[in-house]
Tab-separated table of C-alpha atoms and ligand atoms in Angstrom:
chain	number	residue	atom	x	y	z
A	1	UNK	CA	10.453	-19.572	6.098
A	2	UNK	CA	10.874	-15.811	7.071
A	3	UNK	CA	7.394	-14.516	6.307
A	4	UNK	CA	5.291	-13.765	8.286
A	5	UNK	CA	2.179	-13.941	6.713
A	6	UNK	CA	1.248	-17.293	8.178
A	7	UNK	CA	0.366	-15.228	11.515
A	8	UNK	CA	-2.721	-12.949	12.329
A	9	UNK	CA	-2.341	-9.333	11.690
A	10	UNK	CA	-2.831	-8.717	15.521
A	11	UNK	CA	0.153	-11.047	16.209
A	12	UNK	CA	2.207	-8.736	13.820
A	13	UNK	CA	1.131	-6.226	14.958
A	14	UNK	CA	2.547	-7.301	18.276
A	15	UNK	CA	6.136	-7.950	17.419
A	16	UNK	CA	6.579	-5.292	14.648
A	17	UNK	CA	9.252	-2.526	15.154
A	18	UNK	CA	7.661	-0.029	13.049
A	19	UNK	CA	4.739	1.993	14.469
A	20	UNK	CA	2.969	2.863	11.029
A	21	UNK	CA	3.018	-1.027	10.397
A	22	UNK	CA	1.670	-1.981	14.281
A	23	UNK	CA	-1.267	0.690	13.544
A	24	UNK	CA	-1.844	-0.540	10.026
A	25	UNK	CA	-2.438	-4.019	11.292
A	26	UNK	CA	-4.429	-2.706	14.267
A	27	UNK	CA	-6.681	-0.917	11.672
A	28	UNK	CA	-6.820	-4.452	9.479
A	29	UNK	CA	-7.892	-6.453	12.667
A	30	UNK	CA	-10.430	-3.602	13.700
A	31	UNK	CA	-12.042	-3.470	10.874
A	32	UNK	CA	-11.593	-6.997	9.788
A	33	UNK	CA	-10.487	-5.776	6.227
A	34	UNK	CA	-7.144	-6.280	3.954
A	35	UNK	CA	-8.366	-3.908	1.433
A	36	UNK	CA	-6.622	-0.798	-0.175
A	37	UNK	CA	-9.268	1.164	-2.347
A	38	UNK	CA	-7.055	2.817	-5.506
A	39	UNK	CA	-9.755	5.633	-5.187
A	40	UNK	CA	-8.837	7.413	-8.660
A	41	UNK	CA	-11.167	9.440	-8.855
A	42	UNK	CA	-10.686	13.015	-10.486
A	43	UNK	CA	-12.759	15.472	-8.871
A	44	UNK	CA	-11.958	16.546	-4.871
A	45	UNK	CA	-16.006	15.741	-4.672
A	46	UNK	CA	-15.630	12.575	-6.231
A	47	UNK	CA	-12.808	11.150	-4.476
A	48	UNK	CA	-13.863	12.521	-1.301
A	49	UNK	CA	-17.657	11.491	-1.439
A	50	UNK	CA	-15.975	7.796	-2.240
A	51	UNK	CA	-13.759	8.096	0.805
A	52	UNK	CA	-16.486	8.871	2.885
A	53	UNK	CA	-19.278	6.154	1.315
A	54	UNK	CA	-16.622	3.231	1.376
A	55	UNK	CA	-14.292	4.336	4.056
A	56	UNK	CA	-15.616	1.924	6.806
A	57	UNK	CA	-14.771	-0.742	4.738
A	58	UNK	CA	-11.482	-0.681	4.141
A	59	UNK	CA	-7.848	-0.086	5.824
A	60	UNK	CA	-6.282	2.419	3.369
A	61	UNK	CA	-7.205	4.865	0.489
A	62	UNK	CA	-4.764	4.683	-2.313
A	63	UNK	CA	-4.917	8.055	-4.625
A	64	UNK	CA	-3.177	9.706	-7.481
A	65	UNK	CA	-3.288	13.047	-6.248
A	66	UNK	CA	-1.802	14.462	-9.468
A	67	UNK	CA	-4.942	13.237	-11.114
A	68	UNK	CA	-7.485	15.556	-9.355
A	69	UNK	CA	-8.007	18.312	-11.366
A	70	UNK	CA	-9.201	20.761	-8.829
A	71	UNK	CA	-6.522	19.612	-6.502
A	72	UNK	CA	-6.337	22.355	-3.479
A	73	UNK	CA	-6.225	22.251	0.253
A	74	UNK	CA	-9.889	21.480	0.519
A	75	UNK	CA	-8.936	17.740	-1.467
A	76	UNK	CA	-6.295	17.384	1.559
A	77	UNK	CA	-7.816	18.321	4.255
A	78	UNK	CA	-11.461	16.378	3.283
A	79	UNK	CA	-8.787	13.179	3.302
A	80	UNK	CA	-6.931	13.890	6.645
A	81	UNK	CA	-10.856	14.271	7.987
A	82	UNK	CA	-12.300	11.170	6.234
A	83	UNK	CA	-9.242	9.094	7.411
A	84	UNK	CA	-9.482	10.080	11.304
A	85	UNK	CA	-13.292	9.588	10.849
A	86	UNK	CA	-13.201	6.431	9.708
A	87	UNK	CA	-10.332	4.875	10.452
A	88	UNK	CA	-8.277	3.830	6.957
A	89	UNK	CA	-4.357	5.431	6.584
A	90	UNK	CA	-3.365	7.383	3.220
A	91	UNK	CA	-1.060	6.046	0.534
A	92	UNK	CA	-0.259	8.510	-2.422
A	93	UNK	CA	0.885	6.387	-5.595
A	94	UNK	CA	3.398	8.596	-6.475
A	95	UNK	CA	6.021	5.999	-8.486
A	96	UNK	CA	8.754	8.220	-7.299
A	97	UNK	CA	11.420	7.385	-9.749
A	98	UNK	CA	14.389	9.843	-9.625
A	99	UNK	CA	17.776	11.315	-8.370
A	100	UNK	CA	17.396	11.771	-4.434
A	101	UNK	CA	17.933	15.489	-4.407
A	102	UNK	CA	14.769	15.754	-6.812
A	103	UNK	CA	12.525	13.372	-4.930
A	104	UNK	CA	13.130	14.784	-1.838
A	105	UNK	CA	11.732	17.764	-3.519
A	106	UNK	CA	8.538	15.832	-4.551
A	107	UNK	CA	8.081	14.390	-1.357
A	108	UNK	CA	8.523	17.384	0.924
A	109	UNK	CA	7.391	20.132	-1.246
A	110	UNK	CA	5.882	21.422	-4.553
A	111	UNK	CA	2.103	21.689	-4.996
A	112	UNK	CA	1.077	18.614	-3.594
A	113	UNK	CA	3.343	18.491	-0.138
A	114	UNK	CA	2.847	14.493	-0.136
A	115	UNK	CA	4.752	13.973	3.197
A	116	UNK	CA	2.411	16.167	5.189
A	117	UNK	CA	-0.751	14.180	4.245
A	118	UNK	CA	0.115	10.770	2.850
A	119	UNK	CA	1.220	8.012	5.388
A	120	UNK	CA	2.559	5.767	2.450
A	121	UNK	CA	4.213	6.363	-1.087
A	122	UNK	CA	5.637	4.216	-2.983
A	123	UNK	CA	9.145	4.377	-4.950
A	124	UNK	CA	10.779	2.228	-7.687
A	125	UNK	CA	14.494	1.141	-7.096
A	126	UNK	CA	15.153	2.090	-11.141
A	127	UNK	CA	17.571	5.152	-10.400
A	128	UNK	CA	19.685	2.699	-7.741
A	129	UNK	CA	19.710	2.882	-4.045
A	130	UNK	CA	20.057	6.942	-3.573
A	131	UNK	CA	16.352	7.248	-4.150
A	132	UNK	CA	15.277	5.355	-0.954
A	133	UNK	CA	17.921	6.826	1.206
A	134	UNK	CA	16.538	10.286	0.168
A	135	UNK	CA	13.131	9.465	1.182
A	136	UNK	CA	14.369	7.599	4.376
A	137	UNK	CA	15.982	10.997	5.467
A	138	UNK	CA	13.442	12.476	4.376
A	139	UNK	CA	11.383	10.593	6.652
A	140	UNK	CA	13.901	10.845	9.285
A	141	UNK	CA	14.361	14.285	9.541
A	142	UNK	CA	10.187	15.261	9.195
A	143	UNK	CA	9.318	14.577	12.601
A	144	UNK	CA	6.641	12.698	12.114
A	145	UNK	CA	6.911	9.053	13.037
A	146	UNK	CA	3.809	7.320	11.383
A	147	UNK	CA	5.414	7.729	7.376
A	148	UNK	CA	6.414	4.973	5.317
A	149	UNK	CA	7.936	3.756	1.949
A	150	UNK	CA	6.504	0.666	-0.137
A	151	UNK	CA	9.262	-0.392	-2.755
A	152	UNK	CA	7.421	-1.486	-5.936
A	153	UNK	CA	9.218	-4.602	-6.432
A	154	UNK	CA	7.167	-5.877	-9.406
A	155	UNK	CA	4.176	-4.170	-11.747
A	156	UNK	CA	1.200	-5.990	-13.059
A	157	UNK	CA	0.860	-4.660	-16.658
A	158	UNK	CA	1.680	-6.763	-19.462
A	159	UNK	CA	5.377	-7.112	-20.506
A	160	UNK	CA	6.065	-5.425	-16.817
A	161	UNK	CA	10.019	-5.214	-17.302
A	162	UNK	CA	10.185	-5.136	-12.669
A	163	UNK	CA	10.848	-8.720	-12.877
A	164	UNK	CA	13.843	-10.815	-11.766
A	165	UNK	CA	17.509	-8.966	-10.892
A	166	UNK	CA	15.108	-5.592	-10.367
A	167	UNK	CA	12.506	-7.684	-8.015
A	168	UNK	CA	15.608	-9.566	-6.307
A	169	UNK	CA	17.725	-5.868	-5.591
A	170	UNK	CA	14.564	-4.397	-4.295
A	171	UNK	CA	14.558	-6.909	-1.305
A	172	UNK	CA	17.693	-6.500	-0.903
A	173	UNK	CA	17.442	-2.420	-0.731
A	174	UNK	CA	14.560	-2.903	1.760
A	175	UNK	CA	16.617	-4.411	4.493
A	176	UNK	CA	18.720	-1.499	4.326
A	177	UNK	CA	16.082	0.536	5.590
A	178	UNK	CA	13.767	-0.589	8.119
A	179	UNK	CA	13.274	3.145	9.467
A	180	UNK	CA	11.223	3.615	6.594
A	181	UNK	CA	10.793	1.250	4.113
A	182	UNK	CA	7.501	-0.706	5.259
A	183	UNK	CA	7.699	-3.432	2.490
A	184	UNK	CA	6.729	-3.997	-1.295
A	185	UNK	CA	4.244	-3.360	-4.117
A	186	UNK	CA	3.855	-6.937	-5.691
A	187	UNK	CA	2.114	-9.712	-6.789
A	188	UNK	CA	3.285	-12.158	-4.032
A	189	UNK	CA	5.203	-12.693	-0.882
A	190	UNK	CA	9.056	-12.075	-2.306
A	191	UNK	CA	11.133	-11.928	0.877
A	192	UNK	CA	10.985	-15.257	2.162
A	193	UNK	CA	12.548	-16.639	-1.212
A	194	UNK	CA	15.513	-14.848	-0.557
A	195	UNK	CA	18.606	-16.814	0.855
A	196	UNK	CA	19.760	-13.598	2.800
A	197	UNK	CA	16.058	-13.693	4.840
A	198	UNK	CA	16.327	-13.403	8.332
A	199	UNK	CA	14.391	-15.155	10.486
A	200	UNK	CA	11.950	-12.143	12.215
A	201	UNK	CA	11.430	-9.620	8.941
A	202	UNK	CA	8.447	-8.833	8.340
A	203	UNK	CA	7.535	-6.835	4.994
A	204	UNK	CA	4.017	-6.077	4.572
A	205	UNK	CA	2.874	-6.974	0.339
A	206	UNK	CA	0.383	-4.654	-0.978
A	207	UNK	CA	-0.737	-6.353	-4.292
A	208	UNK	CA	-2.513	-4.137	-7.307
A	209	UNK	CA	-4.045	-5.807	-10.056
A	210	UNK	CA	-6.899	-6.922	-7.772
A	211	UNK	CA	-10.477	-7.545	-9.593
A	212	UNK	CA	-13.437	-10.131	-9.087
A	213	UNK	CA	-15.168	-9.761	-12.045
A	214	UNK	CA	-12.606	-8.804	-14.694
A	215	UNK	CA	-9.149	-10.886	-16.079
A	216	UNK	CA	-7.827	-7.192	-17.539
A	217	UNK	CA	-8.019	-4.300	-19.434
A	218	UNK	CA	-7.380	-2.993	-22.955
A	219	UNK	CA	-4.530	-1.288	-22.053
A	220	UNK	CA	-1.982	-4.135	-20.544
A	221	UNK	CA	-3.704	-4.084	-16.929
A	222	UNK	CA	-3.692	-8.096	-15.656
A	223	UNK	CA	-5.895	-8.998	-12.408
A	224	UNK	CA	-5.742	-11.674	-10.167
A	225	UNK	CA	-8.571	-12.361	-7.207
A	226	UNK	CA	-8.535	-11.801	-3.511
A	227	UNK	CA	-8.181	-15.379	-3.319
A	228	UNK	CA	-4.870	-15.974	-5.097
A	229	UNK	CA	-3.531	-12.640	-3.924
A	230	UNK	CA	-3.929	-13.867	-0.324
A	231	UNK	CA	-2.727	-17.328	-1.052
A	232	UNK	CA	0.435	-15.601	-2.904
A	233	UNK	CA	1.414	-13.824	0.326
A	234	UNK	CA	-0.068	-10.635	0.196
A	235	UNK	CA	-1.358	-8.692	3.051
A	236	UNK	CA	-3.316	-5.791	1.356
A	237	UNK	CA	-4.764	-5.981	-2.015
A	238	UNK	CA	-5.617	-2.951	-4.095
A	239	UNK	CA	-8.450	-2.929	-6.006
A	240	UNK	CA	-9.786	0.384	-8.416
A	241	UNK	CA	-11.874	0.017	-10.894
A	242	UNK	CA	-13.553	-3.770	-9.557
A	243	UNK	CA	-15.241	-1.003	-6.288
A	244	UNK	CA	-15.634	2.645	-7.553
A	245	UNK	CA	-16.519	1.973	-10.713
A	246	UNK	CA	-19.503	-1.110	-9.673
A	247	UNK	CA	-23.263	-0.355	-10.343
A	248	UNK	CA	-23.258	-0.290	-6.537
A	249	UNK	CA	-19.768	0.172	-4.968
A	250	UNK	CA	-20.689	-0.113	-1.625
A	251	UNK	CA	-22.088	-3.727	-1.892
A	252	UNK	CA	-18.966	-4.427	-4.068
A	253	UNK	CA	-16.510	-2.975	-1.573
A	254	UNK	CA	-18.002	-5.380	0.669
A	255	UNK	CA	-17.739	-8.459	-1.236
A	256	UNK	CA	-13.997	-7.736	-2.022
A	257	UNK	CA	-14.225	-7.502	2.006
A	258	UNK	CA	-15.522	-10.711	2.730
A	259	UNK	CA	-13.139	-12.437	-0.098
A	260	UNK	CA	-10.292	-10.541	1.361
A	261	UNK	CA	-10.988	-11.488	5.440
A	262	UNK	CA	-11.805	-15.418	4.569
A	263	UNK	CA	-8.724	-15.779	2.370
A	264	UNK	CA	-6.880	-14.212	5.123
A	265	UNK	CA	-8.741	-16.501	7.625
A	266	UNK	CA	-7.918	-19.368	5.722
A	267	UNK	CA	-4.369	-18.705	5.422
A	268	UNK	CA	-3.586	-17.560	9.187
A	269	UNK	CA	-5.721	-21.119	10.132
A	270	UNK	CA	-4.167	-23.693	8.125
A	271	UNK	CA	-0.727	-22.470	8.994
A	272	UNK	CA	-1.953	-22.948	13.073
A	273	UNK	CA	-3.557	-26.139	12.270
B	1	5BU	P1	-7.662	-0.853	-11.171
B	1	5BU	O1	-8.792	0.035	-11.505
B	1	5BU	O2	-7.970	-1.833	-10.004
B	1	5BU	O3	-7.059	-1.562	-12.365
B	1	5BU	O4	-6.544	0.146	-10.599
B	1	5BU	C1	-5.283	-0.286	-10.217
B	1	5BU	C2	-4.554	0.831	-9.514
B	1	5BU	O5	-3.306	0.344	-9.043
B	1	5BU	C3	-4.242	2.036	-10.380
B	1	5BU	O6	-4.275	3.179	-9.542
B	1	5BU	C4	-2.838	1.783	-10.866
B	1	5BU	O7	-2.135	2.996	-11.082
B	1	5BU	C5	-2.235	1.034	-9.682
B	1	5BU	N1	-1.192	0.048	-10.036
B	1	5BU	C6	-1.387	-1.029	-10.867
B	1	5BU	O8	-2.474	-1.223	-11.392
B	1	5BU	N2	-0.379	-1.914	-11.097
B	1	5BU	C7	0.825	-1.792	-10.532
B	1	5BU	O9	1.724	-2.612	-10.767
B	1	5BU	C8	1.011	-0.691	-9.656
B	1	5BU	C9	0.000	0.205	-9.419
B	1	5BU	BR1	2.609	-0.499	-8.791
């Protein structure tokens, strides 16, 4: 088996090549917490009073920038501040889906200058392979080391057409680019399946679609629970609407804790037992 995940974060943490990865495990292990809050939230004050109320809980905040309607350098600058205070890295879920010329563009400039903020974006494979070399140079050439790429290798709405060939290329694209590309946005562990897995890679699986309480929404959104998430292979599990949007988030940001470090526990222990 190539993954991994059967080993502690600190032990990957240890071994890994890239230094965004090493720190995001060294964050996970601090902390003790596998959770990604998808803080999407619509006002700067909003997102950043959530930031700052739930921040010590969790290892990265996961925003829609384009989202915020008063978006401005006070939105940016409250989330460099909240994310040095308390620890968590940034991950703007951007979809990038274009020609490379254009997303460079997105990435490096317009309104929203992603790359100087955000530690982690996320890109779909859809327009071919040119679209993560772009952002890998991109990366490359911005002199700054700690930037990443997730590759969303599989959705979890309904009818979700990232499935199959698409899931299978965007392994394969990965490999290509270890500079940059960190690992995937999925619903399990895909790498290890693969018969072109080598024996030390080590993709890190953010999984969305992450709620205790709910089996969906009314628009094609499907959750699973920290529980199978971990036991699927995931490392990081996302989880919106389940947190900000609780009577009390900060007890429910905990709970999604807890579930999140004991399904990890469990899974690093019964692979060393
Ligand atoms: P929720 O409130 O936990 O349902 O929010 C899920 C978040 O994850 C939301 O920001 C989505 O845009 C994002 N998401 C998703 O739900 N499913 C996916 O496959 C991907 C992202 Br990729």
């Amino acid at each position: 088996m190539a993954s991994q995940s059967h080993l502690s974060y600190s032990q990957r943490a240890q071994k890994h090549p890239h230094p965004l990865v090493r720190r995001l495990f060294e964050i996970a292990e601090r902390k003790k917490t596998n959770v990604v809050l998808s803080a999407d939230l619509t006002t700067t004050r909003d997102l950043l009073a959530i930031a700052d109320s739930l921040g010590p809980h969790i290892a990265v905040l996961k925003t829609h920038i384009d989202i915020v309607s008063d978006f401005g350098p006070a939105t940016v600058e409250g989330l460099a501040q909240l994310a040095q205070r308390h620890d968590f890295l940034l991950f703007e879920d951007r979809k990038f889906v274009d020609i490379g010329n254009t997303v460079q563009k997105q990435y490096r400039g317009g309104a929203l200058r992603i790359h100087e903020w955000a530690h982690i974006v996320n890109a779909t494979i859809l327009p071919g392979e040119g679209i993560i070399q772009a952002l890998d140079q991109s990366i490359r050439d911005g002199g700054i080391s700690e930037r990443g790429i997730l590759i969303l290798a599989e959705m979890t709405s309904k009818g979700s057409l990232a499935v199959g060939e698409y899931t299978r290329i965007s392994v394969e694209i990965a490999r290509k680019y270890p500079q940059s590309v960190l690992g995937f946005v999925s619903t399990t562990e895909l790498s290890s399946h693969s018969p072109s897995a080598t024996r030390d890679e080590d993709f890190v699986v953010f999984t969305t679609g992450v709620n205790m309480s709910s089996k969906g929404d009314a628009l094609g959104q499907q959750y699973q629970t920290p529980t199978t998430a971990m036991a699927g292979g995931s490392d990081f599990l996302i989880a919106g609407r389940g947190i900000y949007a609780a009577a009390d988030p900060v007890s429910a940001v905990q709970e999604y804790q807890k579930a999140g470090w004991e399904a990890y526990e469990r899974r690093v222990g019964s692979a060393s037992g």
